[in-house]
Tab-separated table of N, CA, C and O in Angstrom:
chain	number	residue	atom	x	y	z
A	1	MET	N	-113.003	-67.935	-23.016
A	1	MET	CA	-114.139	-68.276	-22.176
A	1	MET	C	-114.707	-67.000	-21.567
A	1	MET	O	-113.980	-66.068	-21.269
A	2	SER	N	-116.015	-67.025	-21.382
A	2	SER	CA	-116.665	-65.876	-20.771
A	2	SER	C	-117.462	-66.320	-19.548
A	2	SER	O	-117.735	-67.504	-19.364
A	3	LEU	N	-117.818	-65.350	-18.716
A	3	LEU	CA	-118.647	-65.612	-17.543
A	3	LEU	C	-120.076	-65.224	-17.858
A	3	LEU	O	-120.337	-64.143	-18.397
A	4	LEU	N	-120.999	-66.108	-17.516
A	4	LEU	CA	-122.422	-65.833	-17.683
A	4	LEU	C	-123.122	-66.014	-16.346
A	4	LEU	O	-122.769	-66.910	-15.581
A	5	ALA	N	-124.112	-65.189	-16.077
A	5	ALA	CA	-124.972	-65.379	-14.914
A	5	ALA	C	-126.238	-66.068	-15.400
A	5	ALA	O	-126.896	-65.601	-16.330
A	6	VAL	N	-126.558	-67.192	-14.795
A	6	VAL	CA	-127.739	-67.973	-15.158
A	6	VAL	C	-128.695	-67.954	-13.970
A	6	VAL	O	-128.311	-68.311	-12.860
A	7	THR	N	-129.930	-67.517	-14.204
A	7	THR	CA	-130.939	-67.473	-13.154
A	7	THR	C	-132.035	-68.472	-13.473
A	7	THR	O	-132.528	-68.517	-14.604
A	8	VAL	N	-132.409	-69.266	-12.481
A	8	VAL	CA	-133.447	-70.281	-12.641
A	8	VAL	C	-134.507	-70.038	-11.576
A	8	VAL	O	-134.187	-69.920	-10.394
A	9	LEU	N	-135.765	-69.947	-11.988
A	9	LEU	CA	-136.886	-69.754	-11.066
A	9	LEU	C	-137.973	-70.756	-11.400
A	9	LEU	O	-138.218	-71.042	-12.571
A	10	GLY	N	-138.637	-71.291	-10.391
A	10	GLY	CA	-139.745	-72.204	-10.634
A	10	GLY	C	-140.224	-72.855	-9.359
A	10	GLY	O	-139.685	-72.612	-8.273
A	11	HIS	N	-141.274	-73.659	-9.481
A	11	HIS	CA	-141.782	-74.404	-8.334
A	11	HIS	C	-140.702	-75.380	-7.879
A	11	HIS	O	-140.039	-76.013	-8.704
A	12	ASP	N	-140.520	-75.485	-6.583
A	12	ASP	CA	-139.509	-76.396	-6.048
A	12	ASP	C	-139.912	-77.838	-6.331
A	12	ASP	O	-141.078	-78.209	-6.169
A	13	ARG	N	-138.945	-78.628	-6.793
A	13	ARG	CA	-139.165	-80.054	-7.035
A	13	ARG	C	-137.806	-80.738	-7.070
A	13	ARG	O	-136.789	-80.092	-7.316
A	14	PRO	N	-137.786	-82.033	-6.840
A	14	PRO	CA	-136.510	-82.759	-6.895
A	14	PRO	C	-135.900	-82.713	-8.297
A	14	PRO	O	-136.620	-82.780	-9.297
A	15	GLY	N	-134.590	-82.573	-8.360
A	15	GLY	CA	-133.880	-82.687	-9.623
A	15	GLY	C	-133.565	-81.400	-10.357
A	15	GLY	O	-132.892	-81.434	-11.386
A	16	ILE	N	-134.037	-80.254	-9.861
A	16	ILE	CA	-133.802	-79.004	-10.593
A	16	ILE	C	-132.299	-78.733	-10.728
A	16	ILE	O	-131.808	-78.451	-11.824
A	17	ILE	N	-131.582	-78.820	-9.643
A	17	ILE	CA	-130.147	-78.520	-9.671
A	17	ILE	C	-129.415	-79.488	-10.594
A	17	ILE	O	-128.589	-79.078	-11.413
A	18	ALA	N	-129.735	-80.762	-10.489
A	18	ALA	CA	-129.081	-81.774	-11.330
A	18	ALA	C	-129.346	-81.523	-12.810
A	18	ALA	O	-128.419	-81.619	-13.634
A	19	GLU	N	-130.571	-81.180	-13.160
A	19	GLU	CA	-130.908	-80.945	-14.565
A	19	GLU	C	-130.166	-79.742	-15.130
A	19	GLU	O	-129.611	-79.798	-16.232
A	20	VAL	N	-130.151	-78.655	-14.378
A	20	VAL	CA	-129.503	-77.436	-14.862
A	20	VAL	C	-127.995	-77.632	-14.980
A	20	VAL	O	-127.394	-77.282	-15.996
A	21	THR	N	-127.380	-78.206	-13.955
A	21	THR	CA	-125.930	-78.382	-14.004
A	21	THR	C	-125.508	-79.399	-15.061
A	21	THR	O	-124.441	-79.271	-15.650
A	22	GLU	N	-126.346	-80.385	-15.330
A	22	GLU	CA	-126.037	-81.349	-16.397
A	22	GLU	C	-126.003	-80.655	-17.757
A	22	GLU	O	-125.113	-80.903	-18.572
A	23	VAL	N	-126.962	-79.776	-17.998
A	23	VAL	CA	-126.992	-79.030	-19.258
A	23	VAL	C	-125.752	-78.143	-19.375
A	23	VAL	O	-125.100	-78.104	-20.418
A	24	LEU	N	-125.423	-77.437	-18.298
A	24	LEU	CA	-124.266	-76.541	-18.329
A	24	LEU	C	-122.967	-77.317	-18.516
A	24	LEU	O	-122.088	-76.886	-19.269
A	25	ALA	N	-122.840	-78.469	-17.872
A	25	ALA	CA	-121.653	-79.301	-18.052
A	25	ALA	C	-121.565	-79.804	-19.491
A	25	ALA	O	-120.476	-79.874	-20.073
A	26	GLY	N	-122.709	-80.138	-20.087
A	26	GLY	CA	-122.738	-80.584	-21.474
A	26	GLY	C	-122.267	-79.522	-22.451
A	26	GLY	O	-121.806	-79.833	-23.543
A	27	LEU	N	-122.394	-78.261	-22.045
A	27	LEU	CA	-121.922	-77.148	-22.868
A	27	LEU	C	-120.472	-76.783	-22.537
A	27	LEU	O	-119.958	-75.781	-23.019
A	28	GLY	N	-119.835	-77.593	-21.695
A	28	GLY	CA	-118.458	-77.320	-21.309
A	28	GLY	C	-118.345	-76.252	-20.236
A	28	GLY	O	-117.277	-75.681	-20.042
A	29	GLY	N	-119.438	-75.982	-19.536
A	29	GLY	CA	-119.439	-74.939	-18.517
A	29	GLY	C	-118.840	-75.397	-17.201
A	29	GLY	O	-118.891	-76.572	-16.853
A	30	ASN	N	-118.273	-74.447	-16.473
A	30	ASN	CA	-117.731	-74.690	-15.144
A	30	ASN	C	-118.383	-73.703	-14.185
A	30	ASN	O	-118.367	-72.494	-14.424
A	31	LEU	N	-118.962	-74.219	-13.091
A	31	LEU	CA	-119.597	-73.339	-12.116
A	31	LEU	C	-118.538	-72.593	-11.322
A	31	LEU	O	-117.660	-73.206	-10.724
A	32	GLU	N	-118.632	-71.283	-11.322
A	32	GLU	CA	-117.704	-70.437	-10.584
A	32	GLU	C	-118.289	-70.008	-9.243
A	32	GLU	O	-117.562	-69.795	-8.285
A	33	ASP	N	-119.627	-69.866	-9.169
A	33	ASP	CA	-120.289	-69.441	-7.933
A	33	ASP	C	-121.767	-69.781	-8.048
A	33	ASP	O	-122.293	-69.952	-9.145
A	34	SER	N	-122.432	-69.863	-6.892
A	34	SER	CA	-123.862	-70.177	-6.908
A	34	SER	C	-124.553	-69.610	-5.683
A	34	SER	O	-123.935	-69.401	-4.637
A	35	SER	N	-125.841	-69.371	-5.841
A	35	SER	CA	-126.702	-68.951	-4.748
A	35	SER	C	-128.060	-69.587	-4.998
A	35	SER	O	-128.590	-69.511	-6.112
A	36	MET	N	-128.623	-70.230	-3.974
A	36	MET	CA	-129.907	-70.908	-4.110
A	36	MET	C	-130.755	-70.650	-2.877
A	36	MET	O	-130.225	-70.567	-1.766
A	37	THR	N	-132.061	-70.551	-3.090
A	37	THR	CA	-132.960	-70.350	-1.965
A	37	THR	C	-134.359	-70.839	-2.309
A	37	THR	O	-134.704	-70.999	-3.479
A	38	LEU	N	-135.150	-71.086	-1.282
A	38	LEU	CA	-136.565	-71.406	-1.434
A	38	LEU	C	-137.368	-70.202	-0.978
A	38	LEU	O	-137.107	-69.635	0.080
A	39	LEU	N	-138.332	-69.816	-1.791
A	39	LEU	CA	-139.197	-68.684	-1.489
A	39	LEU	C	-140.647	-69.130	-1.576
A	39	LEU	O	-141.197	-69.234	-2.665
A	40	ARG	N	-141.237	-69.475	-0.442
A	40	ARG	CA	-142.643	-69.898	-0.381
A	40	ARG	C	-142.966	-70.979	-1.403
A	40	ARG	O	-143.909	-70.885	-2.177
A	41	GLY	N	-142.153	-72.020	-1.426
A	41	GLY	CA	-142.397	-73.144	-2.324
A	41	GLY	C	-141.841	-72.970	-3.724
A	41	GLY	O	-142.001	-73.835	-4.570
A	42	HIS	N	-141.214	-71.835	-3.985
A	42	HIS	CA	-140.576	-71.590	-5.271
A	42	HIS	C	-139.070	-71.649	-5.079
A	42	HIS	O	-138.542	-71.218	-4.064
A	43	PHE	N	-138.402	-72.158	-6.088
A	43	PHE	CA	-136.956	-72.317	-6.059
A	43	PHE	C	-136.329	-71.184	-6.865
A	43	PHE	O	-136.778	-70.873	-7.967
A	44	ALA	N	-135.291	-70.572	-6.327
A	44	ALA	CA	-134.557	-69.516	-7.036
A	44	ALA	C	-133.073	-69.850	-6.970
A	44	ALA	O	-132.551	-70.136	-5.899
A	45	MET	N	-132.422	-69.811	-8.123
A	45	MET	CA	-131.008	-70.151	-8.182
A	45	MET	C	-130.318	-69.201	-9.167
A	45	MET	O	-130.833	-68.937	-10.248
A	46	THR	N	-129.165	-68.692	-8.769
A	46	THR	CA	-128.317	-67.913	-9.660
A	46	THR	C	-126.949	-68.577	-9.693
A	46	THR	O	-126.373	-68.854	-8.645
A	47	LEU	N	-126.479	-68.856	-10.894
A	47	LEU	CA	-125.179	-69.488	-11.087
A	47	LEU	C	-124.295	-68.579	-11.925
A	47	LEU	O	-124.770	-67.949	-12.869
A	48	VAL	N	-123.025	-68.512	-11.593
A	48	VAL	CA	-122.038	-67.853	-12.448
A	48	VAL	C	-121.263	-68.988	-13.114
A	48	VAL	O	-120.699	-69.849	-12.435
A	49	VAL	N	-121.298	-68.994	-14.441
A	49	VAL	CA	-120.746	-70.099	-15.223
A	49	VAL	C	-119.676	-69.581	-16.176
A	49	VAL	O	-119.903	-68.597	-16.891
A	50	ARG	N	-118.544	-70.235	-16.208
A	50	ARG	CA	-117.506	-69.931	-17.194
A	50	ARG	C	-117.669	-70.952	-18.318
A	50	ARG	O	-117.671	-72.162	-18.086
A	51	THR	N	-117.837	-70.462	-19.546
A	51	THR	CA	-118.095	-71.353	-20.672
A	51	THR	C	-117.666	-70.728	-21.991
A	51	THR	O	-117.578	-69.505	-22.101
A	52	ASP	N	-117.415	-71.580	-22.967
A	52	ASP	CA	-117.147	-71.117	-24.326
A	52	ASP	C	-118.441	-70.868	-25.085
A	52	ASP	O	-118.441	-70.211	-26.118
A	53	ALA	N	-119.549	-71.427	-24.599
A	53	ALA	CA	-120.849	-71.257	-25.257
A	53	ALA	C	-121.321	-69.812	-25.088
A	53	ALA	O	-121.082	-69.188	-24.057
A	54	ASP	N	-122.012	-69.301	-26.103
A	54	ASP	CA	-122.537	-67.943	-25.969
A	54	ASP	C	-123.869	-67.965	-25.212
A	54	ASP	O	-124.456	-69.024	-24.967
A	55	ALA	N	-124.323	-66.795	-24.819
A	55	ALA	CA	-125.528	-66.686	-23.994
A	55	ALA	C	-126.752	-67.300	-24.677
A	55	ALA	O	-127.570	-67.943	-24.015
A	56	GLU	N	-126.869	-67.128	-25.980
A	56	GLU	CA	-128.029	-67.684	-26.698
A	56	GLU	C	-128.012	-69.211	-26.692
A	56	GLU	O	-129.046	-69.852	-26.554
A	57	ALA	N	-126.828	-69.809	-26.807
A	57	ALA	CA	-126.730	-71.272	-26.778
A	57	ALA	C	-127.104	-71.795	-25.392
A	57	ALA	O	-127.802	-72.812	-25.283
A	58	VAL	N	-126.670	-71.111	-24.352
A	58	VAL	CA	-127.024	-71.521	-22.988
A	58	VAL	C	-128.518	-71.364	-22.771
A	58	VAL	O	-129.187	-72.255	-22.249
A	59	ARG	N	-129.080	-70.246	-23.205
A	59	ARG	CA	-130.517	-70.008	-23.049
A	59	ARG	C	-131.325	-71.096	-23.769
A	59	ARG	O	-132.278	-71.640	-23.226
A	60	ALA	N	-130.935	-71.413	-24.987
A	60	ALA	CA	-131.663	-72.424	-25.761
A	60	ALA	C	-131.564	-73.796	-25.094
A	60	ALA	O	-132.550	-74.538	-25.044
A	61	ALA	N	-130.396	-74.127	-24.576
A	61	ALA	CA	-130.205	-75.446	-23.943
A	61	ALA	C	-131.007	-75.574	-22.656
A	61	ALA	O	-131.420	-76.672	-22.296
A	62	LEU	N	-131.246	-74.465	-21.970
A	62	LEU	CA	-131.985	-74.498	-20.709
A	62	LEU	C	-133.488	-74.248	-20.887
A	62	LEU	O	-134.233	-74.344	-19.911
A	63	ALA	N	-133.927	-73.965	-22.094
A	63	ALA	CA	-135.346	-73.685	-22.335
A	63	ALA	C	-136.188	-74.894	-21.940
A	63	ALA	O	-135.786	-76.036	-22.156
A	64	PRO	N	-137.357	-74.632	-21.363
A	64	PRO	CA	-138.229	-75.762	-20.961
A	64	PRO	C	-138.647	-76.612	-22.148
A	64	PRO	O	-138.726	-76.158	-23.254
């Protein structure tokens, strides 16, 4: 397993955290750490995830 840093940025709206963590859990990921904030109506989140999936698989799964 490796550690990946996942950064999510976008307009704040309900469900962002649930959607991202559902995708990561589906890839067998485990959240090791997180940081989240609101910046003038924009949501910023950084997650450290331990997973067997490679970075490209995580990126593709989280693509809009």
